[in-house]
Amino acid sequence: MPDIIRLFRSEQREQELFVALLRPHIDLLYRLAYRWTGSRDDAEDLVQDILLKLAPRVAELRQLDQPRPWLARVLYRRFVDLYRREERCPVERMGDQGGAEPDADPFAAVADPEDPFQRLELGQLLERALAGLDHPQRDVVLLHDMEGYSALEVAEILGINVGTVKSRLHRARAQLKKCLGPGTFSSSRAC
Amino acid sequence: MHCHDAQQRLKEAIDGDRPIDPALGAHLRRCATCATLAEDLRLARLLRALPVPPPTEGFADRVLERAWRETRRSVPSFRPSVPTPHSGAPYWAAAAAVLLTLVVLMANPWRDGSPAVAMEVVRMAPHSVREVDVRLVSAEALPDATISLRLDAGLGLAGYGDTRELSWPSPLQAGSNQLSLPLELRGDRGGVIHITITAGNARRELRLSVEPESPGPTAKPKLLI
C-alpha cells in the first residue's frame, strides 16, 4: 500500500503503466463479466468497479507473472459480492429432462449444423441449458470450456481444488449434453 | 487406430473445423471414451461460440481513464512540490481555498532545536471525508526519509479500509513537499493522526488532532505548537 503513495510521484508515468498493464485484458474482463451477469450494462459496471480497485495497485500488478487468472479471480470475487449475493430469484434448476440415448452417430458429434437458423436455435438451447446449471457448475464451464482456463487456473480463480473443478465440469457437461440431446446434440424441447 | 491417435486427430479436426475422416469415424463408433471426448470438444466449441455483445463504444479507454482519475482523488498521495520563493500567503491562499492545509516547518529538523513534536487541530463533520494536505518544508534534501502514519480508532483514510498504520520510504526534497490525506472521521468522536518522519537516527513527529465539528460557523484550523 505504501507503494501506491510513493508511485504518485510520477503520476503520468504511473497512469501510462496502469493502462499498459490492463488495457490488453479489458476485453477479457468485459466478456467474463458479461458471461456472469448476462447484461451489458452490468458487465460494464462490474469492470469499472474492479478497475477502480486496481488503480491503486499498479506496483502489485507489475509483479504478476500471469495477470489473466489473477484478474479473473478479482472479477469473480467482486461479481459474487455485488451480484450473486443479492440474487433474490435464483435461476430455476433444470431437472433431468430426458433426451436421446447416447447411441448417436459420432460423426454428428463434431459437426455443427450448417443452416444458420439451426445454429441459432442450438445456441439458444445452449444458453438455456447453461442457465439451468447451478452456480458452481456454471462457473466452471464458463471459465474452462468457454474461456479456456486450465483446470488448475479455474481452481485458483474459484478457490477450490482441482478435483472439484473436474468433477463439476464432468457433471455440468453431462447435464448440458442431456439438455441438448446427447450424441447428435439435436434439440431437446424439454430444455 | 489407437485411442491416443484418435484423440489427437479428433482435436485437430475440431480445432481446424475439418471433417472427420472415415478411419477416425469408425473408431468413434467403437470407442465410447473417444466418442465422449468428441462430444465434450464439440460442446466446448459451441459454448465458446455463444455470442457476447460488444461493450459500448470507447468502453476500454473510458473505464481506464475514469478508474485512474477517481482513484487519484481518493487515496493518500505524496507529492513533493516545487520549492517556491513565495512560500507565504499567495500559494497558501490558493491551497486553502479547497483544502485544509497544515504547515509544518522542518528546516533542518534534526538540528534546529525546534520541538520534536508538533500538534495541529483539524475540525470536520462526523462521518465525513476531507482532504488534508500536510506540507513538509525541509532546508535540505533527505533521500533516506521514511514517513509513517498511525491513526487512532475512529479515524481512517478513504480507500484504505480499516488500515490504521502505514509506513513507506519517501525521500524529501529540499524545500516544500506535500502529503495529501483523504481523512475520514468515522464516528462522532475525534482522534489523533501521528505522522512520523525519520531519516537516519533522527525523527520528527507531527500530531494531527481531528475533532468533530460542532454545528454553527465553520471553525478554522488552530495551530497549537
GROMACS .gro file of N, CA, C and O in nm, chain B residues 102 110 151 153 169 171 178 182 191 208 212-213 220:
model
   52
  293LEU      N    1  -0.213   2.224   0.639
  293LEU     CA    2  -0.135   2.240   0.761
  293LEU      C    3   0.010   2.258   0.722
  293LEU      O    4   0.060   2.188   0.635
  301TRP      N    5   1.646   1.810   1.239
  301TRP     CA    6   1.719   1.732   1.340
  301TRP      C    7   1.818   1.816   1.420
  301TRP      O    8   1.868   1.774   1.520
  342LEU      N    9  -0.312   0.603   1.296
  342LEU     CA   10  -0.441   0.669   1.318
  342LEU      C   11  -0.510   0.608   1.439
  342LEU      O   12  -0.512   0.485   1.455
  344ALA      N   13  -0.836   0.492   1.662
  344ALA     CA   14  -0.964   0.434   1.624
  344ALA      C   15  -1.066   0.546   1.599
  344ALA      O   16  -1.062   0.649   1.665
  360PRO      N   17   0.903   0.436   0.253
  360PRO     CA   18   1.016   0.525   0.228
  360PRO      C   19   0.976   0.635   0.131
  360PRO      O   20   0.909   0.608   0.031
  362PRO      N   21   1.169   0.980   0.000
  362PRO     CA   22   1.271   1.085   0.009
  362PRO      C   23   1.208   1.224   0.003
  362PRO      O   24   1.115   1.248  -0.075
  369GLN      N   25   0.465   1.781  -0.024
  369GLN     CA   26   0.324   1.776   0.016
  369GLN      C   27   0.273   1.634   0.033
  369GLN      O   28   0.293   1.550  -0.054
  373PRO      N   29  -0.676   1.168   0.239
  373PRO     CA   30  -0.823   1.174   0.239
  373PRO      C   31  -0.873   1.128   0.376
  373PRO      O   32  -0.907   1.012   0.397
  382GLY      N   33  -0.995   1.202   1.720
  382GLY     CA   34  -0.878   1.118   1.742
  382GLY      C   35  -0.754   1.190   1.692
  382GLY      O   36  -0.761   1.307   1.653
  399LEU      N   37  -0.175   1.529   1.437
  399LEU     CA   38  -0.289   1.599   1.381
  399LEU      C   39  -0.412   1.557   1.461
  399LEU      O   40  -0.454   1.442   1.454
  403PRO      N   41  -1.446   1.648   1.609
  403PRO     CA   42  -1.575   1.662   1.540
  403PRO      C   43  -1.620   1.807   1.539
  403PRO      O   44  -1.607   1.877   1.639
  404GLU      N   45  -1.668   1.846   1.427
  404GLU     CA   46  -1.708   1.985   1.409
  404GLU      C   47  -1.847   2.005   1.469
  404GLU      O   48  -1.940   1.931   1.437
  411LYS      N   49  -1.198   2.749   1.198
  411LYS     CA   50  -1.074   2.745   1.123
  411LYS      C   51  -0.972   2.663   1.200
  411LYS      O   52  -0.977   2.654   1.322
   0.00000   0.00000   0.00000
